[in-house]
Amino acid sequence: MPEPIEVPWLEEGQIQARAEAFLAEQQCLDVFPVPVELIVERQGIDIFPLAGLRQNYDIDGFTSADRKMIYVDEWSSKWLENRYRFTLAHELGHVILHGDLLDSHSSSVKSLEQWLHLRQSIDEASWRRFEWQANYFAGHLLVPSKALGQQYSRVLPGTRQRVEEALRQGFRKSAVIGPAWDSLVEEIASYFQVSEPVVRIRLAKEEFSPASL
Amino acid sequence: MGLTLRGFCRQNGLDVGNMSKIERGLLDPPKTRAAQDRLAQALRLQEATEEWREFLELAAISAGRIPESVMNDEELAPKLPLLFRAVNGQPLTEKKLRELAELMRRS
């Protein structure tokens, strides 16, 4: 039977560095939105839409053990562009961060039963750590720190201006800041073609907050 | 052409899943001449050129082949993933894993 998998510990800075180095290799450090679909296909990985993946299995996507295919939920790939892009970036995260480790275990799998045994040897805490690392990678791949800082600086003056205007008109600050921050997040999310929660997480990580308004 | 497969299919009204299967030899290429012409045009092949003729020849050869549409265990094993991006953040049960493996076997 295959050996159980031990998940590596990776620090945030290490994952960020891997994501940025990968973008640089792909000559995409300054290309936004990051052409993640093209990058995936450039790695020789096919993207295959599977109908019902989300509805029947609660899954957005996964990568085949041989790293030749990324399977994605068909519906999401058609209608949830931002989520689809994040799924591809997340799967690239597994390929870049965990590919060799997973390979070393998958290569001994020769049957469905062996696969089930190996899959179930990954306990929930380990699985969550794998997933957190891939998500962190995806966040930095699609929204790199430097570009996020630039976009934040671009959008901030206009947002502040709108806040000041509202305050002059007599609105309470507490009523103005929330919608102004939402609008800033929306504009940045649209630039990077990611969902707003991704931008909120990335902004918080870079220590940009509504307090700066 | 500088397009991803999905971009190519969207531009030309083709199904991504089917095109991916044709590329991987899991599905017959179109058999009718009209459908082959449509694909050749989508690929921007010029009619009556060497490339165009080669494309039609290859399509005809491939159309005569019976593709393997169902993988056996040995073929399936290298495809089976160990990690999934779950919508609700919950791991899959053994029953769901078995179902998913069967779905992949036919995809």
mmCIF file of C-alpha atoms in Angstrom:
data_model
loop_
_atom_site.group_PDB
_atom_site.id
_atom_site.type_symbol
_atom_site.label_atom_id
_atom_site.label_comp_id
_atom_site.label_asym_id
_atom_site.label_seq_id
_atom_site.Cartn_x
_atom_site.Cartn_y
_atom_site.Cartn_z
ATOM 1 C CA MET A 1 0.000 0.000 0.000
ATOM 2 C CA PRO A 2 1.249 3.564 -0.722
ATOM 3 C CA GLU A 3 2.839 5.516 2.154
ATOM 4 C CA PRO A 4 0.745 8.288 3.799
ATOM 5 C CA ILE A 5 1.521 11.824 2.584
ATOM 6 C CA GLU A 6 3.180 14.387 4.845
ATOM 7 C CA VAL A 7 2.272 17.959 3.919
ATOM 8 C CA PRO A 8 5.236 20.355 3.866
ATOM 9 C CA TRP A 9 5.138 23.485 6.009
ATOM 10 C CA LEU A 10 5.458 26.534 3.795
ATOM 11 C CA GLU A 11 5.561 30.075 5.070
ATOM 12 C CA GLU A 12 3.518 32.830 3.458
ATOM 13 C CA GLY A 13 6.652 34.567 2.167
ATOM 14 C CA GLN A 14 7.898 31.365 0.524
ATOM 15 C CA ILE A 15 4.596 30.833 -1.287
ATOM 16 C CA GLN A 16 4.463 34.462 -2.405
ATOM 17 C CA ALA A 17 8.024 34.201 -3.750
ATOM 18 C CA ARG A 18 7.153 31.014 -5.671
ATOM 19 C CA ALA A 19 4.071 32.635 -7.201
ATOM 20 C CA GLU A 20 5.959 35.760 -8.262
ATOM 21 C CA ALA A 21 8.912 33.778 -9.624
ATOM 22 C CA PHE A 22 6.494 31.677 -11.635
ATOM 23 C CA LEU A 23 4.789 34.782 -13.046
ATOM 24 C CA ALA A 24 8.204 36.177 -13.984
ATOM 25 C CA GLU A 25 9.105 32.893 -15.741
ATOM 26 C CA GLN A 26 5.882 33.200 -17.697
ATOM 27 C CA GLN A 27 6.719 36.835 -18.521
ATOM 28 C CA CYS A 28 3.417 37.836 -16.965
ATOM 29 C CA LEU A 29 4.527 40.011 -14.038
ATOM 30 C CA ASP A 30 3.015 43.076 -15.677
ATOM 31 C CA VAL A 31 0.123 41.533 -17.580
ATOM 32 C CA PHE A 32 -3.310 42.085 -16.044
ATOM 33 C CA PRO A 33 -5.633 40.398 -15.699
ATOM 34 C CA VAL A 34 -3.136 37.544 -15.448
ATOM 35 C CA PRO A 35 -3.854 35.225 -18.438
ATOM 36 C CA VAL A 36 -4.133 32.210 -16.181
ATOM 37 C CA GLU A 37 -5.910 29.986 -18.697
ATOM 38 C CA LEU A 38 -3.164 30.566 -21.259
ATOM 39 C CA ILE A 39 -0.473 29.967 -18.629
ATOM 40 C CA VAL A 40 -2.062 26.623 -17.703
ATOM 41 C CA GLU A 41 -2.141 25.482 -21.319
ATOM 42 C CA ARG A 42 1.473 26.624 -21.800
ATOM 43 C CA GLN A 43 2.458 24.088 -19.125
ATOM 44 C CA GLY A 44 1.073 21.371 -21.387
ATOM 45 C CA ILE A 45 -1.970 20.972 -19.148
ATOM 46 C CA ASP A 46 -5.405 20.588 -20.786
ATOM 47 C CA ILE A 47 -8.431 22.148 -19.124
ATOM 48 C CA PHE A 48 -11.430 19.869 -19.239
ATOM 49 C CA PRO A 49 -14.935 20.992 -18.206
ATOM 50 C CA LEU A 50 -16.870 18.293 -16.359
ATOM 51 C CA ALA A 51 -20.633 18.693 -16.101
ATOM 52 C CA GLY A 52 -22.097 18.480 -12.595
ATOM 53 C CA LEU A 53 -18.806 18.652 -10.711
ATOM 54 C CA ARG A 54 -20.021 21.460 -8.495
ATOM 55 C CA GLN A 55 -23.613 20.339 -8.225
ATOM 56 C CA ASN A 56 -22.932 16.664 -7.487
ATOM 57 C CA TYR A 57 -19.587 16.762 -5.697
ATOM 58 C CA ASP A 58 -19.243 20.332 -4.365
ATOM 59 C CA ILE A 59 -15.991 20.608 -6.290
ATOM 60 C CA ASP A 60 -14.741 23.529 -8.370
ATOM 61 C CA GLY A 61 -11.802 21.683 -9.874
ATOM 62 C CA PHE A 62 -8.890 19.300 -9.505
ATOM 63 C CA THR A 63 -5.719 18.255 -11.288
ATOM 64 C CA SER A 64 -5.118 14.738 -12.536
ATOM 65 C CA ALA A 65 -2.286 12.941 -10.785
ATOM 66 C CA ASP A 66 -0.229 12.896 -13.990
ATOM 67 C CA ARG A 67 -0.583 16.714 -14.150
ATOM 68 C CA LYS A 68 -1.801 16.568 -17.728
ATOM 69 C CA MET A 69 -5.352 17.739 -17.028
ATOM 70 C CA ILE A 70 -7.155 20.231 -14.867
ATOM 71 C CA TYR A 71 -10.816 19.307 -14.557
ATOM 72 C CA VAL A 72 -13.147 22.217 -13.845
ATOM 73 C CA ASP A 73 -16.851 22.473 -13.201
ATOM 74 C CA GLU A 74 -18.414 23.129 -16.595
ATOM 75 C CA TRP A 75 -21.063 25.523 -15.324
ATOM 76 C CA SER A 76 -18.546 27.638 -13.409
ATOM 77 C CA SER A 77 -16.241 27.751 -16.413
ATOM 78 C CA LYS A 78 -19.083 29.214 -18.462
ATOM 79 C CA TRP A 79 -20.761 31.533 -16.003
ATOM 80 C CA LEU A 80 -18.456 32.262 -13.064
ATOM 81 C CA GLU A 81 -15.394 33.645 -14.793
ATOM 82 C CA ASN A 82 -13.668 34.954 -11.671
ATOM 83 C CA ARG A 83 -14.207 31.748 -9.768
ATOM 84 C CA TYR A 84 -13.005 29.725 -12.770
ATOM 85 C CA ARG A 85 -9.833 31.829 -12.973
ATOM 86 C CA PHE A 86 -9.177 31.353 -9.260
ATOM 87 C CA THR A 87 -9.705 27.601 -9.584
ATOM 88 C CA LEU A 88 -7.086 27.440 -12.349
ATOM 89 C CA ALA A 89 -4.654 29.513 -10.267
ATOM 90 C CA HIS A 90 -5.349 27.303 -7.227
ATOM 91 C CA GLU A 91 -4.663 24.153 -9.249
ATOM 92 C CA LEU A 92 -1.455 25.701 -10.604
ATOM 93 C CA GLY A 93 -0.553 26.235 -6.961
ATOM 94 C CA HIS A 94 -0.835 22.494 -6.336
ATOM 95 C CA VAL A 95 1.220 21.762 -9.460
ATOM 96 C CA ILE A 96 4.003 24.196 -8.500
ATOM 97 C CA LEU A 97 4.053 23.678 -4.736
ATOM 98 C CA HIS A 98 3.017 20.070 -4.363
ATOM 99 C CA GLY A 99 3.538 18.462 -7.771
ATOM 100 C CA ASP A 100 6.704 16.522 -6.969
ATOM 101 C CA LEU A 101 5.433 15.389 -3.582
ATOM 102 C CA LEU A 102 2.113 14.186 -5.000
ATOM 103 C CA ASP A 103 3.927 12.510 -7.891
ATOM 104 C CA SER A 104 6.133 10.518 -5.573
ATOM 105 C CA HIS A 105 3.018 9.061 -3.931
ATOM 106 C CA SER A 106 0.725 8.794 -6.949
ATOM 107 C CA SER A 107 3.282 6.891 -8.992
ATOM 108 C CA SER A 108 2.787 3.834 -6.784
ATOM 109 C CA VAL A 109 -1.004 3.877 -7.271
ATOM 110 C CA LYS A 110 -2.066 1.161 -9.694
ATOM 111 C CA SER A 111 -5.699 0.615 -8.824
ATOM 112 C CA LEU A 112 -8.828 2.367 -7.642
ATOM 113 C CA GLU A 113 -8.547 0.738 -4.199
ATOM 114 C CA GLN A 114 -4.951 1.925 -3.742
ATOM 115 C CA TRP A 115 -6.003 5.425 -4.750
ATOM 116 C CA LEU A 116 -8.858 5.422 -2.220
ATOM 117 C CA HIS A 117 -6.486 4.235 0.482
ATOM 118 C CA LEU A 118 -3.943 6.963 -0.312
ATOM 119 C CA ARG A 119 -6.600 9.661 -0.644
ATOM 120 C CA GLN A 120 -8.071 8.730 2.715
ATOM 121 C CA SER A 121 -4.658 8.691 4.354
ATOM 122 C CA ILE A 122 -4.648 12.497 3.972
ATOM 123 C CA ASP A 123 -6.316 13.631 7.181
ATOM 124 C CA GLU A 124 -8.535 16.694 7.233
ATOM 125 C CA ALA A 125 -5.937 18.968 8.852
ATOM 126 C CA SER A 126 -3.342 18.037 6.215
ATOM 127 C CA TRP A 127 -5.844 18.464 3.396
ATOM 128 C CA ARG A 128 -6.765 21.921 4.711
ATOM 129 C CA ARG A 129 -3.096 22.878 4.829
ATOM 130 C CA PHE A 130 -2.627 21.753 1.204
ATOM 131 C CA GLU A 131 -5.664 23.787 0.211
ATOM 132 C CA TRP A 132 -4.617 26.864 2.177
ATOM 133 C CA GLN A 133 -1.208 26.825 0.467
ATOM 134 C CA ALA A 134 -2.775 26.533 -2.999
ATOM 135 C CA ASN A 135 -5.229 29.346 -2.201
ATOM 136 C CA TYR A 136 -2.453 31.570 -0.936
ATOM 137 C CA PHE A 137 -0.461 30.881 -4.097
ATOM 138 C CA ALA A 138 -3.500 31.665 -6.261
ATOM 139 C CA GLY A 139 -4.099 34.966 -4.457
ATOM 140 C CA HIS A 140 -0.532 36.076 -5.156
ATOM 141 C CA LEU A 141 -0.547 34.759 -8.696
ATOM 142 C CA LEU A 142 -3.662 36.690 -9.710
ATOM 143 C CA VAL A 143 -3.097 39.705 -7.446
ATOM 144 C CA PRO A 144 0.650 40.214 -6.962
ATOM 145 C CA SER A 145 1.687 42.562 -4.165
ATOM 146 C CA LYS A 146 3.387 45.207 -6.270
ATOM 147 C CA ALA A 147 0.517 45.509 -8.734
ATOM 148 C CA LEU A 148 -2.012 45.546 -5.883
ATOM 149 C CA GLY A 149 -0.127 48.435 -4.275
ATOM 150 C CA GLN A 150 -0.170 50.311 -7.569
ATOM 151 C CA GLN A 151 -3.879 49.779 -8.093
ATOM 152 C CA TYR A 152 -4.646 50.749 -4.525
ATOM 153 C CA SER A 153 -2.687 54.010 -4.999
ATOM 154 C CA ARG A 154 -4.542 54.645 -8.265
ATOM 155 C CA VAL A 155 -8.021 54.128 -6.833
ATOM 156 C CA LEU A 156 -7.506 55.631 -3.368
ATOM 157 C CA PRO A 157 -7.496 59.385 -4.226
ATOM 158 C CA GLY A 158 -10.832 59.203 -6.064
ATOM 159 C CA THR A 159 -12.353 57.161 -3.256
ATOM 160 C CA ARG A 160 -11.153 59.640 -0.645
ATOM 161 C CA GLN A 161 -12.548 62.493 -2.699
ATOM 162 C CA ARG A 162 -15.982 60.850 -2.754
ATOM 163 C CA VAL A 163 -15.829 60.271 1.001
ATOM 164 C CA GLU A 164 -14.934 63.926 1.636
ATOM 165 C CA GLU A 165 -17.744 65.084 -0.647
ATOM 166 C CA ALA A 166 -20.244 62.926 1.232
ATOM 167 C CA LEU A 167 -19.008 64.254 4.579
ATOM 168 C CA ARG A 168 -19.403 67.834 3.294
ATOM 169 C CA GLN A 169 -22.981 66.988 2.424
ATOM 170 C CA GLY A 170 -23.553 66.017 6.035
ATOM 171 C CA PHE A 171 -23.405 62.228 5.879
ATOM 172 C CA ARG A 172 -21.960 60.441 8.913
ATOM 173 C CA LYS A 173 -18.484 58.996 8.408
ATOM 174 C CA SER A 174 -19.581 55.574 9.647
ATOM 175 C CA ALA A 175 -22.258 55.498 6.931
ATOM 176 C CA VAL A 176 -19.877 56.536 4.168
ATOM 177 C CA ILE A 177 -16.737 54.485 4.749
ATOM 178 C CA GLY A 178 -18.305 51.052 4.174
ATOM 179 C CA PRO A 179 -19.809 51.770 0.737
ATOM 180 C CA ALA A 180 -16.680 53.719 -0.304
ATOM 181 C CA TRP A 181 -14.466 50.765 0.634
ATOM 182 C CA ASP A 182 -16.815 48.382 -1.215
ATOM 183 C CA SER A 183 -16.510 50.510 -4.305
ATOM 184 C CA LEU A 184 -12.696 50.570 -4.052
ATOM 185 C CA VAL A 185 -12.645 46.785 -3.693
ATOM 186 C CA GLU A 186 -14.990 46.376 -6.670
ATOM 187 C CA GLU A 187 -12.799 48.529 -8.897
ATOM 188 C CA ILE A 188 -9.633 46.655 -7.973
ATOM 189 C CA ALA A 189 -11.357 43.258 -8.360
ATOM 190 C CA SER A 190 -12.499 44.238 -11.817
ATOM 191 C CA TYR A 191 -8.939 45.212 -12.809
ATOM 192 C CA PHE A 192 -7.488 41.854 -11.706
ATOM 193 C CA GLN A 193 -10.573 39.888 -12.797
ATOM 194 C CA VAL A 194 -10.971 38.177 -9.453
ATOM 195 C CA SER A 195 -13.835 38.072 -6.971
ATOM 196 C CA GLU A 196 -14.224 40.787 -4.367
ATOM 197 C CA PRO A 197 -13.476 38.418 -1.440
ATOM 198 C CA VAL A 198 -10.090 37.664 -3.025
ATOM 199 C CA VAL A 199 -9.283 41.379 -3.156
ATOM 200 C CA ARG A 200 -10.472 41.921 0.428
ATOM 201 C CA ILE A 201 -8.186 39.147 1.649
ATOM 202 C CA ARG A 202 -5.251 40.439 -0.369
ATOM 203 C CA LEU A 203 -5.781 44.048 0.785
ATOM 204 C CA ALA A 204 -5.955 42.960 4.417
ATOM 205 C CA LYS A 205 -2.767 40.936 3.978
ATOM 206 C CA GLU A 206 -1.006 44.038 2.619
ATOM 207 C CA GLU A 207 -2.412 45.996 5.585
ATOM 208 C CA PHE A 208 -4.612 48.275 3.481
ATOM 209 C CA SER A 209 -7.844 48.903 5.360
ATOM 210 C CA PRO A 210 -10.929 51.150 5.369
ATOM 211 C CA ALA A 211 -9.194 53.154 8.113
ATOM 212 C CA SER A 212 -6.999 54.666 5.381
ATOM 213 C CA LEU A 213 -10.046 56.411 3.929
ATOM 214 C CA MET B 1 -3.361 31.311 -33.133
ATOM 215 C CA GLY B 2 -2.519 32.509 -29.587
ATOM 216 C CA LEU B 3 -5.864 31.340 -28.232
ATOM 217 C CA THR B 4 -6.668 29.006 -25.377
ATOM 218 C CA LEU B 5 -8.872 26.027 -26.233
ATOM 219 C CA ARG B 6 -11.823 27.659 -24.473
ATOM 220 C CA GLY B 7 -11.206 30.939 -26.308
ATOM 221 C CA PHE B 8 -11.065 29.117 -29.656
ATOM 222 C CA CYS B 9 -14.285 27.235 -28.912
ATOM 223 C CA ARG B 10 -16.120 30.339 -27.753
ATOM 224 C CA GLN B 11 -15.089 32.233 -30.862
ATOM 225 C CA ASN B 12 -16.294 29.457 -33.129
ATOM 226 C CA GLY B 13 -19.340 28.151 -31.292
ATOM 227 C CA LEU B 14 -17.737 24.791 -30.466
ATOM 228 C CA ASP B 15 -18.075 22.663 -27.328
ATOM 229 C CA VAL B 16 -14.908 22.771 -25.185
ATOM 230 C CA GLY B 17 -15.409 19.299 -23.706
ATOM 231 C CA ASN B 18 -15.874 17.660 -27.097
ATOM 232 C CA MET B 19 -12.926 19.499 -28.639
ATOM 233 C CA SER B 20 -10.728 18.479 -25.727
ATOM 234 C CA LYS B 21 -11.781 14.859 -26.202
ATOM 235 C CA ILE B 22 -11.061 15.034 -29.953
ATOM 236 C CA GLU B 23 -7.617 16.458 -29.180
ATOM 237 C CA ARG B 24 -6.920 13.600 -26.775
ATOM 238 C CA GLY B 25 -8.225 10.949 -29.164
ATOM 239 C CA LEU B 26 -11.164 10.082 -26.908
ATOM 240 C CA LEU B 27 -13.785 11.175 -29.407
ATOM 241 C CA ASP B 28 -14.049 10.790 -33.170
ATOM 242 C CA PRO B 29 -13.394 13.946 -35.134
ATOM 243 C CA PRO B 30 -16.391 15.180 -37.151
ATOM 244 C CA LYS B 31 -17.284 12.740 -39.902
ATOM 245 C CA THR B 32 -19.253 14.943 -42.267
ATOM 246 C CA ARG B 33 -17.411 17.067 -44.783
ATOM 247 C CA ALA B 34 -19.467 20.117 -43.781
ATOM 248 C CA ALA B 35 -18.398 19.815 -40.139
ATOM 249 C CA GLN B 36 -14.787 19.237 -41.154
ATOM 250 C CA ASP B 37 -14.888 22.329 -43.392
ATOM 251 C CA ARG B 38 -16.295 24.347 -40.513
ATOM 252 C CA LEU B 39 -13.454 23.255 -38.256
ATOM 253 C CA ALA B 40 -10.862 23.942 -40.946
ATOM 254 C CA GLN B 41 -12.281 27.445 -41.353
ATOM 255 C CA ALA B 42 -12.197 27.965 -37.584
ATOM 256 C CA LEU B 43 -8.523 27.003 -37.700
ATOM 257 C CA ARG B 44 -8.096 29.581 -40.473
ATOM 258 C CA LEU B 45 -6.839 27.047 -42.978
ATOM 259 C CA GLN B 46 -7.007 28.375 -46.516
ATOM 260 C CA GLU B 47 -9.174 26.277 -48.824
ATOM 261 C CA ALA B 48 -7.305 24.173 -51.403
ATOM 262 C CA THR B 49 -3.925 24.651 -49.738
ATOM 263 C CA GLU B 50 -1.617 21.799 -48.706
ATOM 264 C CA GLU B 51 -2.547 22.369 -45.035
ATOM 265 C CA TRP B 52 -6.244 22.184 -45.844
ATOM 266 C CA ARG B 53 -5.835 18.894 -47.749
ATOM 267 C CA GLU B 54 -3.675 17.426 -44.978
ATOM 268 C CA PHE B 55 -6.277 18.408 -42.373
ATOM 269 C CA LEU B 56 -9.067 16.665 -44.315
ATOM 270 C CA GLU B 57 -6.931 13.580 -44.873
ATOM 271 C CA LEU B 58 -6.105 13.299 -41.177
ATOM 272 C CA ALA B 59 -9.760 13.842 -40.257
ATOM 273 C CA ALA B 60 -10.772 11.041 -42.628
ATOM 274 C CA ILE B 61 -8.111 8.685 -41.218
ATOM 275 C CA SER B 62 -9.066 9.468 -37.613
ATOM 276 C CA ALA B 63 -12.765 9.089 -38.322
ATOM 277 C CA GLY B 64 -12.154 5.471 -39.286
ATOM 278 C CA ARG B 65 -10.550 4.706 -35.939
ATOM 279 C CA ILE B 66 -12.480 3.424 -32.944
ATOM 280 C CA PRO B 67 -11.437 5.531 -29.982
ATOM 281 C CA GLU B 68 -10.984 4.105 -26.491
ATOM 282 C CA SER B 69 -13.813 5.824 -24.668
ATOM 283 C CA VAL B 70 -13.626 3.989 -21.367
ATOM 284 C CA MET B 71 -10.364 3.724 -19.437
ATOM 285 C CA ASN B 72 -9.374 0.561 -17.617
ATOM 286 C CA ASP B 73 -7.991 0.742 -14.036
ATOM 287 C CA GLU B 74 -4.376 0.923 -15.170
ATOM 288 C CA GLU B 75 -5.132 3.887 -17.442
ATOM 289 C CA LEU B 76 -7.337 5.543 -14.867
ATOM 290 C CA ALA B 77 -4.890 5.318 -11.931
ATOM 291 C CA PRO B 78 -2.456 8.027 -13.143
ATOM 292 C CA LYS B 79 -5.365 10.420 -13.619
ATOM 293 C CA LEU B 80 -6.937 10.130 -10.185
ATOM 294 C CA PRO B 81 -6.365 13.306 -8.175
ATOM 295 C CA LEU B 82 -5.405 13.492 -4.513
ATOM 296 C CA LEU B 83 -6.638 17.025 -3.870
ATOM 297 C CA PHE B 84 -9.836 18.815 -4.810
ATOM 298 C CA ARG B 85 -10.862 22.454 -4.670
ATOM 299 C CA ALA B 86 -14.083 22.017 -2.720
ATOM 300 C CA VAL B 87 -16.849 24.618 -2.881
ATOM 301 C CA ASN B 88 -17.931 24.179 0.737
ATOM 302 C CA GLY B 89 -14.485 23.285 2.071
ATOM 303 C CA GLN B 90 -15.529 19.744 3.018
ATOM 304 C CA PRO B 91 -13.608 16.589 2.038
ATOM 305 C CA LEU B 92 -15.337 13.987 -0.156
ATOM 306 C CA THR B 93 -16.781 10.770 1.262
ATOM 307 C CA GLU B 94 -15.586 7.396 -0.053
ATOM 308 C CA LYS B 95 -18.872 6.961 -1.934
ATOM 309 C CA LYS B 96 -18.406 10.290 -3.702
ATOM 310 C CA LEU B 97 -14.767 9.486 -4.483
ATOM 311 C CA ARG B 98 -15.821 6.220 -6.145
ATOM 312 C CA GLU B 99 -18.509 7.993 -8.169
ATOM 313 C CA LEU B 100 -16.036 10.644 -9.257
ATOM 314 C CA ALA B 101 -13.510 8.021 -10.374
ATOM 315 C CA GLU B 102 -16.206 6.426 -12.528
ATOM 316 C CA LEU B 103 -17.070 9.817 -13.996
ATOM 317 C CA MET B 104 -13.404 10.361 -14.899
ATOM 318 C CA ARG B 105 -13.185 6.904 -16.419
ATOM 319 C CA ARG B 106 -15.809 7.957 -18.956
ATOM 320 C CA SER B 107 -14.506 11.490 -19.578
#
